[in-house]
C-alpha positions as MATLAB code, in Angstrom:
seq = 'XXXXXXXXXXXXXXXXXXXXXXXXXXXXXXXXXXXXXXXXXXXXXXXXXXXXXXXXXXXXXXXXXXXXXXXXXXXXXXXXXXXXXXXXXXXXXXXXXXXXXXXXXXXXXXXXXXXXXXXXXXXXXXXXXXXXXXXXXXXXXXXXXXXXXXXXXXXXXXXXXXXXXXXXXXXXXXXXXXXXXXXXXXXXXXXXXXXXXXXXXXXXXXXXXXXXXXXXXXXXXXXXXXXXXXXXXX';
ca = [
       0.000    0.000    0.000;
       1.157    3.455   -0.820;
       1.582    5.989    1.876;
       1.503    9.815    0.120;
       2.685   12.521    2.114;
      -0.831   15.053    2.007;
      -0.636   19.093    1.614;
      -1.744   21.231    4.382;
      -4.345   23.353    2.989;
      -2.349   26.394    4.518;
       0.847   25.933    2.555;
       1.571   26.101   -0.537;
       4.833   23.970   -0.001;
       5.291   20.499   -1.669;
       7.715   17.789   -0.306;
      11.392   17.954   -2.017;
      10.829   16.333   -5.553;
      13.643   13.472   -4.851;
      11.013   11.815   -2.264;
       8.758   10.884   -5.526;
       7.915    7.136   -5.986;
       9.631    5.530   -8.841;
       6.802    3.164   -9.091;
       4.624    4.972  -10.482;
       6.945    7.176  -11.914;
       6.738   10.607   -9.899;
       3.941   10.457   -7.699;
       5.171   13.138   -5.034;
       1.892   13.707   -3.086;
      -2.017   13.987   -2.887;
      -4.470   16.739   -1.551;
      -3.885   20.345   -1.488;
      -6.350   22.248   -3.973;
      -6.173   23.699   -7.589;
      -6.084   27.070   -6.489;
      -4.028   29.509   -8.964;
      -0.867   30.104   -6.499;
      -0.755   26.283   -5.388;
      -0.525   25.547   -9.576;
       1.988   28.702  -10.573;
       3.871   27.073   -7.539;
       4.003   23.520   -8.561;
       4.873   23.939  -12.042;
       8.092   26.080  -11.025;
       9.228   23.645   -9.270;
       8.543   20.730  -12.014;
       5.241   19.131  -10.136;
       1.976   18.891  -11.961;
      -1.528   17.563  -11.225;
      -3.124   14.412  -12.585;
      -5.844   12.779  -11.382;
      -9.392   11.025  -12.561;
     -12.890   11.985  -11.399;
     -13.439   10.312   -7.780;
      -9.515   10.642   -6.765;
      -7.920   13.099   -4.681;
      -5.895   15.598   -6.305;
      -2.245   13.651   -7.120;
       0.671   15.576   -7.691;
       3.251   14.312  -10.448;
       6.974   14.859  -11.283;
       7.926   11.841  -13.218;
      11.893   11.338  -13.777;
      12.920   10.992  -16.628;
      11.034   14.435  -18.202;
       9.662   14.620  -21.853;
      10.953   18.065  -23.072;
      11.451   20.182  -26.407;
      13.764   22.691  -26.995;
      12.787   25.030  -29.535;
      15.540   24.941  -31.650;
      15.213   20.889  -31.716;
      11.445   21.217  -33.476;
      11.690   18.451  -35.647;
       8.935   19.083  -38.713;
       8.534   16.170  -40.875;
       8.172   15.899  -45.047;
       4.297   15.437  -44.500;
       3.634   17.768  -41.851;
       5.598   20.618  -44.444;
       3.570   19.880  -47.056;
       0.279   20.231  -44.868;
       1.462   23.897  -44.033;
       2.685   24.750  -47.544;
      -1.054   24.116  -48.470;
      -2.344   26.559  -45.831;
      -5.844   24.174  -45.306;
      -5.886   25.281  -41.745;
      -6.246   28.662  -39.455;
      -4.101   29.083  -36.127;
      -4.957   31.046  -33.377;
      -3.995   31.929  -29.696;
      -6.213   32.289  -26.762;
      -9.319   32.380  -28.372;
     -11.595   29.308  -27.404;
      -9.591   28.236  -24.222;
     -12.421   26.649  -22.752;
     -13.390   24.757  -26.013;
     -10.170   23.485  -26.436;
     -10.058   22.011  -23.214;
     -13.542   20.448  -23.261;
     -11.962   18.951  -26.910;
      -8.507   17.418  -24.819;
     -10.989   15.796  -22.151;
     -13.295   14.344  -24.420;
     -12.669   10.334  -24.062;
     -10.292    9.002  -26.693;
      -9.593    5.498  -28.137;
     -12.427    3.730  -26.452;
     -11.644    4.957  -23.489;
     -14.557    6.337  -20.656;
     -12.485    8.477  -18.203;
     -10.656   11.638  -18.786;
      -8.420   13.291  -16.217;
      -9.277   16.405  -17.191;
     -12.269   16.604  -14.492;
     -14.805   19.786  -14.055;
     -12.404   21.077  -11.062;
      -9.543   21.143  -13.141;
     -11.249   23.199  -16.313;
     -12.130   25.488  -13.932;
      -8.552   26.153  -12.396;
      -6.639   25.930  -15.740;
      -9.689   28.781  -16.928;
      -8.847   30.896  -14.054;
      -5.230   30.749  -14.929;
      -6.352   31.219  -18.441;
      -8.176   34.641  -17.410;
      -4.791   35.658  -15.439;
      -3.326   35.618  -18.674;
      -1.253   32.257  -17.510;
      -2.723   29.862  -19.197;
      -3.077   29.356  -23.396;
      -4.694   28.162  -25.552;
      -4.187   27.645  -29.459;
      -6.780   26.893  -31.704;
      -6.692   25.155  -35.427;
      -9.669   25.567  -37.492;
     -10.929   24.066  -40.735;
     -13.278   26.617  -42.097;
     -14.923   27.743  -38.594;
     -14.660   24.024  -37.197;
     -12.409   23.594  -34.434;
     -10.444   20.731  -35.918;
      -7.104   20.791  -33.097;
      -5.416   22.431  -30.599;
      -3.556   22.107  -27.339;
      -3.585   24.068  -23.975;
      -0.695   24.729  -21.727;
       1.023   27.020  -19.339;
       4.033   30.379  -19.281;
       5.517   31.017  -16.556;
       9.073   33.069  -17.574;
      10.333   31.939  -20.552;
       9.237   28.139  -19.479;
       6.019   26.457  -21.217;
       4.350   23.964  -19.764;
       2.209   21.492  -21.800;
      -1.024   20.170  -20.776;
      -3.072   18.191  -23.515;
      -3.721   18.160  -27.251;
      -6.237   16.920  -29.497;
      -6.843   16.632  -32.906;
      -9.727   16.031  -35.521;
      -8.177   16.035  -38.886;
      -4.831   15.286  -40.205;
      -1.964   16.673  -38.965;
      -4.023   19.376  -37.053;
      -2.705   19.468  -33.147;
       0.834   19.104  -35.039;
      -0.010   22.613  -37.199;
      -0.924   24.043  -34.018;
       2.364   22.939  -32.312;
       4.748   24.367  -34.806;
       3.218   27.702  -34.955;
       3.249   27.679  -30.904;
       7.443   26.516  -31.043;
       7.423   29.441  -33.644;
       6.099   32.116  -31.380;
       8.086   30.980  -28.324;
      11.125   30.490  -30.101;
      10.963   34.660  -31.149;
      10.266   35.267  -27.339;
      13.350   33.695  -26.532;
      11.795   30.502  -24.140;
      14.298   28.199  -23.739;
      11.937   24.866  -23.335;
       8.511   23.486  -23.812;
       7.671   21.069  -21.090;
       6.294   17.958  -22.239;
       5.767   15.683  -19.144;
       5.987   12.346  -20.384;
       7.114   11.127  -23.713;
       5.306    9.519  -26.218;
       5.718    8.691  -30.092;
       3.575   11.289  -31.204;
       6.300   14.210  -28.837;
       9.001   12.046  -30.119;
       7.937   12.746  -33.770;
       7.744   16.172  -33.127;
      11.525   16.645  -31.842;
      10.844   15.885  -27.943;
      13.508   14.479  -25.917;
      13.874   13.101  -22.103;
      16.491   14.987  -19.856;
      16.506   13.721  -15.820;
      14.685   15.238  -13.287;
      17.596   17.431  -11.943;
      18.449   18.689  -14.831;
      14.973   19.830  -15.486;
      14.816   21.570  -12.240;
      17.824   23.132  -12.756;
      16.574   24.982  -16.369;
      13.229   26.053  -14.656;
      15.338   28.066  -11.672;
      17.147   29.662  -14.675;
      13.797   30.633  -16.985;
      10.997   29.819  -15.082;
      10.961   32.717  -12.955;
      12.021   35.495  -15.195;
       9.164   38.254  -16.207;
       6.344   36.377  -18.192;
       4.425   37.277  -21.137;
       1.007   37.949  -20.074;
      -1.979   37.129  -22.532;
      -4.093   37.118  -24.502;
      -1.354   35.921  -27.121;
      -1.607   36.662  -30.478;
       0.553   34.485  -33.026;
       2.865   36.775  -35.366;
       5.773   34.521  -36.853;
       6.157   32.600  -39.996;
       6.444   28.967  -39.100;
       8.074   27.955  -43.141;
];
């Protein structure tokens, strides 16, 4: 049985991020709340929240971390040819909540979604603080992909994608790596790998090393939104 340290509603501190499990990978604590200063907190310090409907909030900081640096965006011979042809729109904080509602929709089969009620209402808070972002592709006026994440400094910190047409979240990822990369962010966090990240240019670095570049860039000035997308991505 698994014995989780639990977070004083009072504090915002977590437990030092070496005391995670290894088995599962990063689990670091439960309890505490969603509020906008616990999150900010959390993700400076390389801990994020993941839980389904019916748990208690569990906080995460799996070892080794899925990460992209800018300058590593790998964009394949497909995915060029899907931009050449312009067939989709890009946008930036326009349809937050949508997107999000799109990333928690069940996927493969699958009847649970971690992304419960209580946490689209904290990530829209943050989104209102101008913390949180969102981008948006569009086919026509149909929301056909986008993902959802968090800037803090020159740090951001990916939540979820979705997509409903080829190649669509992907679009929406290189224009997002286009814009950061002219604000000078030096990584996008991408908490655990998969194929899809891998594709993309994603890489895994260790846990201390991760910590170490969000001490650097993480707490520098951030860029407040609403963000609006300006840079050629070909």
């Amino acid at each position: 049985m698994i014995t989780l340290p639990w977070l004083e509603p009072n504090t915002l501190d977590f437990p030092p991020t070496t005391e995670a499990l290894d088995e599962p990978n990063g689990l670091l604590a439960g309890g505490g709340d969603l509020s906008p200063e616990r999150l900010m907190r959390a993700y400076r310090l390389g801990i994020f929240p993941w839980y389904e409907e019916g748990q208690p909030i569990l906080w995460w900081t799996p070892d080794p971390r899925a990460v992209l640096f800018p300058d590593h965006l790998h964009v394949s011979r497909s995915l060029r040819k899907t931009l050449k042809r312009g067939e989709y729109r890009v946008t930036c904080d326009q349809a937050f909540e949508a997107v999000m509602r799109a990333c928690a929709a069940p996927r493969d089969g699958a009847s649970g979604t971690w992304i419960t009620d209580d946490m689209l209402a904290a990530y829209t808070r943050l989104h209102r603080q101008g913390v949180a972002h969102s981008i948006e592709v569009w086919q026509e006026e149909r929301l056909v992909g986008g993902l959802y994440g968090l800037a803090l400094g020159r740090v951001f910190f990916g939540e979820s994608m979705f997509t409903r047409a080829d190649n669509a979240s992907k679009v929406g990822f290189v224009h997002l790596v286009a814009q950061l990369k002219a604000w000078h962010f030096e990584l996008i966090d991408c908490q655990v790998g998969s194929a899809h990240l891998f594709s993309l240019g994603a890489e895994e670095i260790s846990r201390e090393a991760f910590e170490k570049i969000l001490l650097d860039y993480a707490y520098l000035p951030s860029i407040s939104g609403p963000w609006h997308l300006n840079q050629p991505v070909l």
